[in-house]
XYZ file of C-alpha atoms in Angstrom:
724
model
C 27.478 3.617 -47.542
C 23.985 5.062 -47.620
C 22.930 2.440 -50.161
C 24.446 -0.256 -48.015
C 22.454 0.866 -44.966
C 19.271 0.934 -47.042
C 20.002 -2.530 -48.373
C 20.687 -3.876 -44.867
C 17.441 -2.351 -43.654
C 15.563 -3.948 -46.582
C 17.124 -7.320 -45.830
C 16.233 -6.968 -42.189
C 12.651 -6.259 -43.086
C 12.451 -9.325 -45.401
C 14.000 -11.448 -42.674
C 11.536 -10.129 -40.124
C 8.543 -10.930 -42.354
C 9.996 -14.411 -43.087
C 10.389 -15.100 -39.380
C 6.801 -13.917 -38.809
C 5.533 -16.567 -41.202
C 7.728 -19.278 -39.769
C 7.362 -18.473 -36.050
C 4.113 -16.499 -35.629
C 3.803 -17.235 -31.906
C 7.284 -16.152 -31.028
C 7.027 -12.849 -32.824
C 3.565 -12.060 -31.466
C 5.168 -12.409 -28.046
C 7.666 -9.766 -28.906
C 4.981 -7.141 -29.587
C 5.261 -5.688 -26.081
C 9.016 -5.028 -26.410
C 10.802 -2.253 -28.223
C 11.816 -3.316 -31.744
C 14.916 -1.876 -33.384
C 15.912 0.369 -30.480
C 17.710 0.004 -27.185
C 15.499 -0.644 -24.199
C 16.065 2.067 -21.587
C 13.264 1.735 -19.108
C 9.587 0.916 -18.493
C 6.162 2.526 -18.452
C 3.664 1.400 -15.741
C 0.052 2.102 -16.646
C -2.445 1.829 -13.771
C -5.474 3.249 -11.959
C -5.522 4.134 -8.256
C -8.759 3.266 -6.496
C -12.545 2.811 -6.320
C -13.550 6.442 -6.093
C -14.700 7.910 -9.406
C -11.783 10.365 -9.430
C -9.357 7.432 -9.007
C -10.800 5.429 -11.886
C -8.564 6.895 -14.568
C -5.345 6.142 -16.476
C -2.116 7.017 -14.675
C 1.483 6.671 -15.875
C 4.737 5.960 -14.016
C 8.239 5.291 -15.335
C 11.223 3.264 -14.243
C 14.766 2.633 -15.373
C 15.174 -0.810 -13.825
C 11.682 -2.281 -13.587
C 11.698 -2.068 -9.808
C 11.773 1.622 -8.824
C 8.857 3.482 -10.351
C 8.028 7.199 -10.264
C 4.615 8.661 -11.062
C 4.214 11.057 -13.959
C 1.987 14.133 -13.840
C 2.185 14.178 -10.021
C 0.143 10.902 -10.005
C -2.774 12.651 -11.602
C -4.587 11.137 -14.628
C -2.854 11.538 -18.004
C -6.081 10.983 -19.944
C -9.533 12.304 -19.012
C -11.917 9.441 -18.140
C -14.887 11.662 -18.863
C -13.755 12.239 -22.444
C -13.005 8.653 -23.388
C -15.580 6.557 -21.502
C -19.330 6.092 -21.431
C -19.485 5.860 -17.627
C -17.061 8.568 -16.651
C -14.465 6.144 -15.252
C -11.956 3.613 -16.468
C -10.093 0.782 -14.757
C -7.562 -2.060 -15.453
C -5.505 -0.415 -18.192
C -3.435 -2.681 -20.432
C -0.876 -1.263 -22.873
C 0.732 -3.006 -25.845
C 3.413 -2.004 -28.292
C 2.344 -2.494 -31.882
C 4.040 -5.002 -34.148
C 5.516 -2.041 -36.080
C 7.440 -1.119 -32.917
C 6.196 2.469 -32.834
C 2.398 2.299 -32.328
C 0.766 1.774 -29.003
C -2.556 0.169 -28.114
C -4.383 0.474 -24.837
C -7.607 -1.124 -23.626
C -9.447 -0.311 -20.383
C -12.592 -1.315 -18.535
C -15.318 1.323 -19.023
C -16.643 1.424 -15.476
C -17.445 3.408 -12.316
C -17.465 0.922 -9.463
C -19.749 3.093 -7.337
C -22.575 2.167 -9.739
C -22.099 -1.518 -8.841
C -19.916 -4.400 -9.967
C -22.592 -5.499 -12.425
C -23.035 -2.140 -14.040
C -20.722 -2.005 -17.068
C -21.079 -3.459 -20.565
C -18.267 -1.704 -22.352
C -14.520 -1.273 -22.866
C -12.483 1.534 -24.372
C -9.931 1.088 -27.181
C -7.154 3.622 -27.493
C -4.302 4.138 -29.920
C -1.227 6.404 -30.000
C 2.015 6.915 -31.858
C 3.813 8.892 -29.154
C 2.325 7.770 -25.767
C 1.108 11.310 -25.223
C -1.724 11.841 -27.700
C -4.422 9.178 -27.810
C -7.470 8.500 -29.936
C -10.254 6.428 -28.360
C -13.434 4.481 -29.069
C -16.055 2.926 -26.780
C -17.190 -0.626 -27.608
C -20.378 -1.615 -25.820
C -20.494 -5.387 -26.098
C -24.230 -5.597 -25.269
C -25.167 -3.116 -27.965
C -22.524 -4.202 -30.503
C -23.216 -7.955 -30.567
C -26.576 -9.793 -30.369
C -27.216 -12.429 -27.738
C -25.906 -10.387 -24.826
C -29.215 -9.279 -23.330
C -28.302 -10.721 -19.907
C -24.752 -9.452 -19.937
C -23.824 -7.991 -16.518
C -20.231 -6.945 -16.799
C -17.178 -6.544 -19.041
C -13.923 -6.566 -17.184
C -10.152 -6.129 -17.681
C -9.545 -6.242 -21.466
C -6.064 -6.882 -22.830
C -4.526 -7.043 -26.311
C -2.062 -9.314 -28.096
C -0.952 -9.372 -31.725
C -1.898 -12.576 -33.582
C 0.616 -12.794 -36.421
C -1.140 -15.742 -38.032
C -4.159 -13.461 -38.547
C -2.077 -10.276 -38.720
C -4.639 -8.714 -36.383
C -4.839 -7.487 -32.812
C -6.779 -9.816 -30.577
C -8.593 -8.363 -27.603
C -9.472 -10.674 -24.706
C -11.444 -9.950 -21.531
C -13.853 -11.495 -19.036
C -17.659 -11.312 -19.174
C -20.454 -12.474 -16.907
C -23.896 -13.333 -18.184
C -26.748 -13.775 -15.737
C -25.964 -16.401 -13.173
C -23.090 -17.858 -15.148
C -19.553 -17.447 -13.842
C -17.172 -14.859 -15.338
C -15.560 -16.320 -18.466
C -12.654 -15.142 -20.630
C -13.595 -14.295 -24.231
C -11.766 -12.922 -27.217
C -12.442 -11.039 -30.464
C -10.365 -9.323 -33.168
C -10.084 -5.549 -33.488
C -10.435 -3.790 -36.833
C -7.376 -2.313 -38.540
C -8.044 1.171 -37.109
C -8.375 -0.272 -33.602
C -11.661 1.501 -33.141
C -14.000 -1.486 -32.914
C -14.232 -5.264 -32.604
C -14.982 -6.865 -35.923
C -15.601 -10.473 -34.870
C -18.134 -12.013 -32.487
C -16.749 -12.676 -28.968
C -15.786 -16.324 -28.463
C -14.906 -18.080 -25.259
C -11.106 -18.375 -24.965
C -10.641 -20.523 -21.858
C -12.923 -23.232 -20.588
C -12.373 -23.810 -16.881
C -12.599 -27.511 -15.923
C -14.203 -26.402 -12.637
C -16.567 -23.933 -14.363
C -15.252 -21.431 -11.895
C -15.064 -17.675 -12.480
C -11.996 -16.482 -14.382
C -11.087 -12.798 -14.786
C -8.022 -10.573 -15.349
C -6.451 -12.650 -18.116
C -2.886 -11.920 -19.179
C -1.211 -13.919 -22.007
C 2.552 -14.292 -22.208
C 4.302 -16.347 -24.933
C 7.211 -18.322 -23.525
C 9.203 -21.299 -24.815
C 6.709 -22.112 -27.535
C 3.657 -21.917 -25.296
C 0.959 -19.339 -24.602
C 0.654 -18.803 -20.781
C -2.716 -17.434 -19.784
C -2.532 -16.043 -16.268
C -5.914 -15.292 -14.638
C -7.641 -14.720 -11.304
C -9.938 -17.330 -9.790
C -12.613 -14.757 -8.965
C -14.676 -15.630 -5.887
C -12.961 -19.037 -5.532
C -9.610 -18.573 -3.839
C -9.059 -15.123 -5.297
C -5.620 -16.033 -6.528
C -3.538 -16.338 -9.685
C -3.461 -19.536 -11.776
C -2.522 -20.145 -15.366
C -3.604 -22.207 -18.313
C -1.233 -23.160 -21.128
C -1.646 -23.835 -24.838
C 0.433 -24.075 -27.970
C -2.232 -22.063 -29.790
C -3.290 -18.519 -29.057
C -7.079 -18.918 -29.352
C -7.763 -22.424 -28.168
C -6.623 -25.480 -26.259
C -5.724 -23.941 -22.933
C -5.150 -26.539 -20.213
C -5.275 -25.529 -16.547
C -2.193 -25.929 -14.403
C -4.052 -26.237 -11.149
C -1.848 -24.412 -8.668
C -1.759 -20.903 -7.324
C 1.184 -18.820 -8.389
C 0.941 -15.806 -6.059
C 3.478 -15.787 -3.234
C 1.055 -14.683 -0.541
C -1.942 -16.079 1.234
C -3.791 -12.778 0.730
C -6.396 -12.255 -1.995
C -4.852 -10.933 -5.214
C -5.949 -9.891 -8.686
C -4.712 -8.123 -11.810
C -1.770 -10.334 -12.740
C 0.685 -8.518 -14.991
C 3.746 -10.228 -16.485
C 6.623 -8.416 -18.200
C 10.139 -9.394 -19.259
C 13.028 -7.503 -17.717
C 15.142 -5.653 -20.254
C 18.433 -7.373 -21.203
C 17.504 -10.353 -19.097
C 15.941 -13.810 -19.334
C 13.831 -13.147 -16.228
C 10.208 -12.138 -15.952
C 8.288 -10.163 -13.369
C 4.891 -11.399 -12.244
C 3.196 -8.579 -10.361
C -0.287 -8.525 -8.891
C -2.601 -6.305 -6.862
C -2.902 -7.436 -3.206
C -6.138 -5.443 -3.099
C -7.197 -6.303 0.465
C -3.913 -4.956 1.796
C -3.630 -1.877 -0.466
C -0.310 -2.877 -1.972
C 1.361 -4.483 -4.998
C 3.618 -7.526 -4.880
C 6.400 -8.209 -7.368
C 7.777 -11.708 -8.007
C 10.571 -12.813 -10.353
C 10.888 -15.984 -12.479
C 12.886 -17.492 -15.338
C 10.445 -20.268 -16.220
C 7.039 -18.744 -15.399
C 6.553 -21.712 -13.047
C 8.509 -20.801 -9.948
C 8.307 -17.284 -8.514
C 10.382 -15.489 -5.848
C 9.130 -12.385 -4.001
C 11.326 -9.323 -4.694
C 9.315 -6.692 -2.766
C 12.460 -5.511 -0.974
C 13.777 -4.259 -4.348
C 10.558 -2.425 -5.339
C 9.680 1.196 -4.609
C 6.879 3.436 -5.851
C 5.804 6.936 -5.001
C 2.202 6.061 -5.782
C -0.311 3.328 -4.945
C -1.335 1.466 -8.084
C -4.290 -0.759 -8.807
C -4.362 -3.404 -11.563
C -1.936 -2.169 -14.240
C 0.579 -3.312 -16.835
C 4.165 -2.539 -17.709
C 5.669 -1.782 -21.099
C 9.408 -1.554 -22.011
C 10.495 1.793 -23.439
C 13.414 3.194 -25.367
C 15.262 6.368 -24.489
C 13.392 8.592 -26.924
C 10.007 7.402 -25.592
C 11.052 8.115 -21.993
C 12.121 11.603 -23.020
C 8.770 12.179 -24.668
C 6.950 11.197 -21.514
C 9.260 13.135 -19.231
C 8.980 16.226 -21.409
C 5.176 16.059 -21.257
C 4.394 14.785 -17.829
C 7.425 15.426 -15.584
C 8.559 18.574 -13.792
C 11.146 19.733 -11.260
C 8.788 19.004 -8.365
C 8.312 15.415 -9.606
C 12.053 14.897 -9.640
C 12.522 16.274 -6.158
C 9.715 14.163 -4.681
C 11.030 11.015 -6.355
C 14.113 10.496 -4.172
C 15.131 6.876 -3.875
C 17.513 6.883 -0.896
C 16.504 4.245 1.648
C 17.373 6.676 4.452
C 14.616 9.169 3.534
C 11.186 9.288 5.184
C 9.508 9.672 1.805
C 5.985 10.298 3.129
C 7.290 13.271 5.034
C 9.123 15.224 2.361
C 7.933 18.845 2.375
C 8.018 20.566 -0.997
C 7.207 24.262 -1.217
C 6.791 24.988 -4.937
C 5.976 28.656 -4.316
C 9.136 29.539 -2.377
C 11.215 26.794 -4.115
C 12.144 24.987 -0.964
C 12.512 21.236 -0.279
C 12.839 19.636 3.155
C 14.019 16.043 3.274
C 13.743 14.151 6.647
C 16.130 11.248 7.053
C 16.678 8.463 9.552
C 18.694 8.802 12.729
C 22.370 8.065 11.986
C 22.295 9.234 8.377
C 25.611 10.817 7.307
C 24.654 14.378 6.327
C 28.209 15.211 5.330
C 28.127 12.807 2.422
C 24.488 12.376 1.514
C 23.012 11.338 -1.831
C 19.238 11.772 -2.094
C 19.325 9.468 -5.146
C 17.119 11.527 -7.421
C 16.080 9.529 -10.544
C 18.088 10.361 -13.660
C 15.789 9.727 -16.557
C 16.613 10.682 -20.153
C 15.915 14.390 -20.494
C 16.450 15.121 -16.766
C 19.533 16.978 -15.508
C 20.349 17.844 -11.829
C 23.198 20.051 -10.735
C 25.096 19.570 -8.525
C 24.594 15.789 -8.491
C 25.493 12.919 -6.285
C 26.766 13.073 -2.707
C 26.647 16.525 -1.033
C 27.381 17.961 2.386
C 24.121 18.972 4.106
C 25.619 19.047 7.601
C 26.014 22.858 7.610
C 22.727 23.749 6.000
C 20.839 23.777 2.717
C 22.146 23.385 -0.827
C 20.859 24.863 -4.060
C 19.905 22.287 -6.670
C 19.039 23.107 -10.246
C 16.731 20.806 -12.225
C 16.376 20.933 -15.992
C 13.851 18.821 -17.828
C 14.007 18.576 -21.637
C 13.441 22.008 -23.144
C 11.684 23.436 -20.086
C 13.316 26.307 -18.170
C 15.686 25.268 -15.383
C 14.290 25.486 -11.811
C 16.432 26.048 -8.696
C 15.399 24.781 -5.240
C 16.849 25.369 -1.806
C 17.197 21.810 -0.391
C 17.566 21.085 3.323
C 18.227 17.626 4.746
C 17.771 16.952 8.467
C 17.535 13.970 10.813
C 13.935 13.432 11.973
C 13.312 10.440 14.238
C 9.582 11.087 14.075
C 7.731 9.258 12.732
C 9.513 6.229 14.122
C 7.948 3.830 11.566
C 7.968 4.407 7.823
C 4.486 4.066 6.498
C 0.993 4.508 7.971
C 0.403 3.130 11.422
C -1.720 4.319 14.400
C -2.950 3.494 17.917
C 0.494 2.389 19.075
C 0.978 0.069 22.011
C 4.521 -0.373 23.324
C 6.132 -3.113 25.456
C 9.516 -3.764 26.973
C 10.120 -7.515 26.895
C 11.973 -8.914 29.872
C 12.598 -12.043 27.773
C 14.376 -10.439 24.821
C 15.476 -7.115 26.428
C 13.982 -5.252 23.498
C 11.126 -2.837 22.950
C 8.138 -3.756 20.767
C 5.601 -1.561 19.003
C 2.119 -2.959 18.257
C 0.191 -0.489 16.090
C -2.950 -0.468 13.962
C -2.000 -1.029 10.337
C -3.218 2.209 8.795
C -3.682 3.710 5.354
C -6.898 1.781 4.594
C -9.994 3.749 3.596
C -12.505 3.795 6.501
C -10.100 2.024 8.914
C -10.615 -1.194 6.959
C -7.287 -2.880 7.714
C -7.455 -6.550 8.611
C -4.029 -7.436 10.031
C -1.571 -6.501 12.746
C 2.213 -6.193 12.680
C 4.901 -5.648 15.267
C 8.273 -3.858 15.244
C 11.258 -4.393 17.568
C 13.957 -2.034 18.743
C 16.927 -2.055 21.085
C 16.747 1.693 21.690
C 13.296 3.173 20.748
C 14.768 4.760 17.625
C 15.944 1.993 15.276
C 12.996 -0.301 14.520
C 12.857 -3.625 12.737
C 9.704 -4.855 10.998
C 8.914 -8.262 12.450
C 6.083 -8.857 10.033
C 2.402 -9.751 10.430
C 1.570 -11.371 13.794
C -2.182 -11.750 13.422
C -4.350 -11.706 10.318
C -8.073 -11.431 10.981
C -9.100 -13.019 7.707
C -6.904 -16.092 8.185
C -6.489 -16.390 11.926
C -9.758 -15.188 13.538
C -13.118 -16.857 13.135
C -15.337 -14.301 14.912
C -14.129 -10.983 13.489
C -12.726 -10.475 9.995
C -12.606 -6.695 9.720
C -11.440 -3.449 11.386
C -8.188 -4.542 13.011
C -7.719 -1.744 15.502
C -5.871 -0.566 18.579
C -4.080 -3.544 20.158
C -2.468 -3.859 23.609
C -0.227 -6.535 25.105
C 0.849 -8.056 28.430
C 3.968 -10.107 29.212
C 3.373 -12.705 31.942
C 5.290 -15.657 33.358
C 3.254 -18.847 33.299
C 4.800 -21.889 34.908
C 8.184 -20.221 34.671
C 7.878 -19.398 30.938
C 7.099 -16.022 29.364
C 3.726 -15.780 27.629
C 2.348 -12.871 25.641
C -1.323 -11.934 25.761
C -2.379 -9.736 22.839
C -5.711 -7.905 23.155
C -7.086 -6.297 20.017
C -10.168 -4.938 18.296
C -11.889 -6.852 15.481
C -15.330 -5.942 14.100
C -15.902 -3.615 17.037
C -15.300 -6.380 19.612
C -12.255 -7.144 21.781
C -10.393 -10.449 21.384
C -7.260 -12.009 22.795
C -4.443 -14.061 21.195
C -1.508 -15.795 22.841
C 2.135 -16.347 21.828
C 5.388 -17.605 23.344
C 7.383 -14.735 21.871
C 6.674 -10.960 21.698
C 6.980 -11.123 17.898
C 4.474 -13.982 17.715
C 2.999 -15.714 15.885
C -0.158 -15.274 17.955
C -2.993 -17.748 18.170
C -6.484 -16.396 18.761
C -8.499 -17.751 21.682
C -11.390 -18.594 19.360
C -13.967 -16.103 20.623
C -14.500 -12.468 21.476
C -13.554 -11.490 25.008
C -15.662 -8.299 25.045
C -18.682 -8.363 22.716
C -21.389 -6.313 24.414
C -21.665 -2.943 26.162
C -21.517 -2.734 29.931
C -24.840 -2.542 31.761
C -26.357 0.939 31.494
C -24.246 2.019 28.454
C -26.354 2.838 25.398
C -23.804 4.253 22.952
C -20.188 3.912 21.891
C -18.172 0.909 20.741
C -16.401 -2.041 22.347
C -12.961 -1.066 21.062
C -9.517 0.198 22.149
C -8.460 -2.298 24.836
C -5.705 -1.576 27.311
C -4.104 -4.013 29.696
C -2.413 -3.075 32.966
C -0.829 -5.210 35.653
C -0.735 -3.671 39.112
C 2.815 -3.835 40.499
C 1.377 -3.887 44.049
C -0.633 -7.125 43.800
C 0.191 -8.622 40.412
C -3.406 -8.504 39.257
C -4.128 -7.595 35.642
C -6.967 -5.378 34.480
C -8.521 -4.842 31.053
C -9.872 -1.447 29.995
C -11.889 -0.698 26.878
C -14.509 1.553 25.342
C -15.303 4.361 22.919
C -17.607 6.991 24.490
C -17.186 5.301 27.805
C -14.279 3.815 29.809
C -14.866 0.362 31.292
C -12.615 -1.853 33.405
C -12.686 -5.499 34.486
C -10.314 -7.751 36.360
C -8.664 -10.369 34.158
C -8.777 -13.894 35.515
C -5.469 -15.608 36.058
C -5.745 -17.331 32.633
C -5.521 -13.840 31.056
C -8.064 -14.880 28.381
C -11.216 -14.297 30.423
C -12.546 -11.599 32.752
C -14.334 -11.593 36.024
C -17.709 -10.456 34.703
C -18.807 -9.454 38.221
C -15.976 -6.884 38.269
C -17.036 -4.909 35.201
C -17.196 -1.240 36.106
C -17.702 1.976 34.121
C -15.169 4.639 35.214
C -15.512 7.255 32.473
C -13.408 10.229 33.745
C -15.393 13.082 32.197
C -17.845 13.874 29.419
C -15.023 14.692 26.962
C -13.588 11.190 27.121
C -13.556 9.605 23.645
C -11.325 6.511 23.531
C -7.764 5.186 23.764
C -7.357 4.451 27.482
C -3.776 4.015 28.725
C -2.985 3.146 32.378
C 0.370 3.119 34.161
C 1.678 3.351 37.740
C 4.306 5.745 39.128
C 5.255 6.599 42.709
C 2.052 5.516 44.370
C -0.291 6.960 41.682
C -2.304 5.261 38.946
C -2.318 7.450 35.820
C -5.147 7.258 33.320
C -4.565 8.785 29.859
C -7.185 9.041 27.100
C -7.963 10.796 23.839
C -10.732 13.273 23.189
C -12.338 14.597 20.045
C -12.178 12.455 16.862
C -9.159 10.821 15.240
C -10.186 12.600 11.989
C -9.909 15.942 13.747
C -6.745 18.069 13.892
C -7.694 18.657 17.550
C -7.487 14.993 18.578
C -5.522 15.216 21.828
C -4.546 13.480 25.028
C -5.702 14.285 28.626
C -5.049 12.527 31.867
C -6.279 11.873 35.401
C -5.072 10.021 38.419
C -6.420 7.583 40.982
C -5.504 5.667 44.096
C -6.784 2.463 42.484
C -6.568 0.786 39.092
C -10.370 0.757 39.009
C -10.947 4.422 39.820
C -12.374 6.822 40.871
C -10.385 9.053 38.536
C -9.457 12.576 39.634
C -9.057 14.965 36.724
C -6.636 17.917 37.241
C -7.649 21.322 35.970
C -4.733 21.568 33.558
C -4.774 17.992 32.270
C -4.161 18.505 28.518
C -0.735 16.940 27.928
C -0.518 16.432 24.146
C -2.039 18.432 21.346
C -1.303 19.816 17.880
C 1.592 22.122 17.001
C 0.436 24.212 14.059
C 3.807 25.983 13.734
C 5.470 22.688 12.822
C 2.504 21.283 10.962
C 1.782 18.541 13.510
C -1.915 17.637 13.878
C -4.226 14.957 15.246
C -1.927 13.889 18.113
C -3.606 11.194 20.115
C -4.265 7.562 21.043
C -1.127 6.975 23.002
C 0.729 4.448 25.104
C 3.536 5.097 27.607
C 6.870 3.342 28.239
C 9.204 3.534 31.241
C 12.871 2.727 30.698
C 13.549 -0.269 32.991
C 15.104 0.733 36.265
C 14.865 4.470 35.597
C 12.318 7.219 36.185
C 12.543 7.966 32.473
C 9.336 7.980 30.494
C 8.253 8.317 26.845
C 4.857 8.816 25.258
C 4.073 6.963 22.020
C 1.244 8.377 19.897
C 0.005 8.884 16.378
C -0.447 12.031 14.355
C -1.781 12.909 10.935
C 0.685 12.060 8.209
C 2.860 15.135 7.681
C 2.737 17.297 5.615
C -0.243 15.970 3.566
C -2.606 15.047 6.386
C -3.995 18.463 7.235
C -5.322 18.812 3.674
C -6.805 15.307 3.410
C -10.089 15.919 5.217
C -11.515 12.804 6.909
C -8.906 10.631 5.186
C -6.293 12.046 7.566
C -7.980 9.936 10.215
C -6.780 6.734 8.582
C -3.464 7.986 7.208
C -1.556 8.334 10.510
C 2.008 7.958 11.754
C 3.600 6.796 14.969
C 5.802 9.151 16.957
C 7.726 9.052 20.270
C 8.575 11.985 22.513
C 9.878 12.424 26.052
C 7.235 12.671 28.855
C 8.194 14.314 32.170
C 6.638 14.993 35.592
C 6.852 17.941 37.958
C 7.730 17.630 41.668
C 4.064 16.947 42.542
C 3.709 14.082 40.040
C 1.755 16.089 37.485
C 2.475 15.241 33.891
C 4.079 18.177 32.095
C 2.722 19.151 28.723
C 4.468 17.203 25.970
C 5.671 19.102 22.946
C 5.205 16.942 19.848
C 8.418 17.122 17.784
C 9.752 16.322 14.387
C 13.211 15.432 15.636
C 11.913 12.871 18.122
C 14.266 11.257 20.637
C 17.812 9.932 20.596
C 18.494 6.214 21.239
C 17.957 5.205 24.858
C 20.277 2.974 26.813
């Protein structure tokens, strides 16, 4: 029997080599799949951002190709300083060798802070176990003559050319004023250098810039996916029946979004005839996954995708069980397992893990069944959890023991509780809230947060029947696509519902490029159409500092007039004309309540009083907080009570940066709620200034005493119960 096995193995090898000679293209396409072993999962190789510390190689794993979990706590698995000439690497591409057990990786040798025209090199890496890597820097300008005016070397990738029996590296380069072009060269046998002169691989018929090439062999053709850099910023492909020449452009965009994208990565799903085309939606800080059988038609599958990290331009490699175990043994730990829950009911950003005292707190959505709850921890090869599956958390915590490979078992005390705050999953801030008389629903209009330096460029809305269960209604206004006068810094919106000629209209005031604009819609969920120009673009007379941001709109129930408020460092007000898209410029008035006023005006009316709420300090500060005053008029003067602080941090519960609020009254009731943002919890307090653009929306009850003073609001984790 042993001899028979050996003979069969020998015959299989002869057959494999024969097939290589007969079908070189097809077998070169198989070089990124496991050969001779059962496919058990996937490795995602990526980098995370434009800061030098983020320009490094990261790993994540998945069992299904959709749900990925970061290894090594999303820290680099290879030191950029040790392998690169610049101290940073980007755009990692990984390839399985034709022998099935070697691995090849190529990366851009670059630190973006030095400029986009600052790099001339790539790094070649090789491994036999995915853990230990050898590396070499190849500086194209120094290595090959004729590259004196070379400006950049970007996004290298590798494919096995079985006709040459060599690994071909391809990448984009820019020389002088020429566009970026995709070149190729062959690596030496040791994969430490390029042994042939770079040659142009694809000749664009438009002579446009082409970067981020990714070659996939499918149905007898080589499909070269690439980004049209600077000209559409989308994904197209060119096709050839030869690896190194003859590529013809198929002139259509393949990404399933109108946003700018880059870093196309295509991989075949295990045990399937379908492919995933993924790409980096870099202006929105997210990845999009699409699925296809023919590499021509693609369907978005984002609803199936989850990641506990934020990748930039990466690639995916199929793995077998032994390889996953190797990675798990090296880069995974009990804390990684516990943070990698996949239940849709969990507020994943708000999991609190105490590795010192071995405690885990899992917040879940309102209505979650705690008596029969499965956190859906990932079960990778080499990982064991006991007890597993559905458990009863309704009476308190449970002890879970996690064992990873040969590491000692670790036991955690796990507590699961319902937390309605934050009310939206993800990062949002500056919330405005509206009750629509047309739909009888509540709507939240926040700033889309999580973008470095408050650089978001779009707005979304969310609807709810009860203030607790919220539905994402999608993007309602995109500055880049929909606004001509302001393309950046989409901040702090407000909205008014008005009847115009018997029909409801919605007037949406928002900040763009530190100016205030207005857009109109027939429905509270949009879509909204911008008026075409900024409504507020200059400071009021006499104001020398601050910004024209943070609009608030208020309609006086006494006379039906609407007023617009705005300002950072000052509070201004003007009467809106009846068209709701222009102001009475003669009515502009500065009514700053006190010297501590910062921003975020909110105005409402109750029992004969006009209430003015605002935020003080800085949104990056843990002491960002809300104060209030009252007036007999919607245009002031504002009287400020002595004890007017109504919302501030709660250090005992780890709640910080509570501010920039709106207020909602339940129709027909003297029942009020305050809607505000806070630092993301628990990570925010340790994030420094970044906490100021990684914020979450919360709702808590707001009450008044017998004299109409607002009682101090206690920010909570539990939030509120559904309102009727």
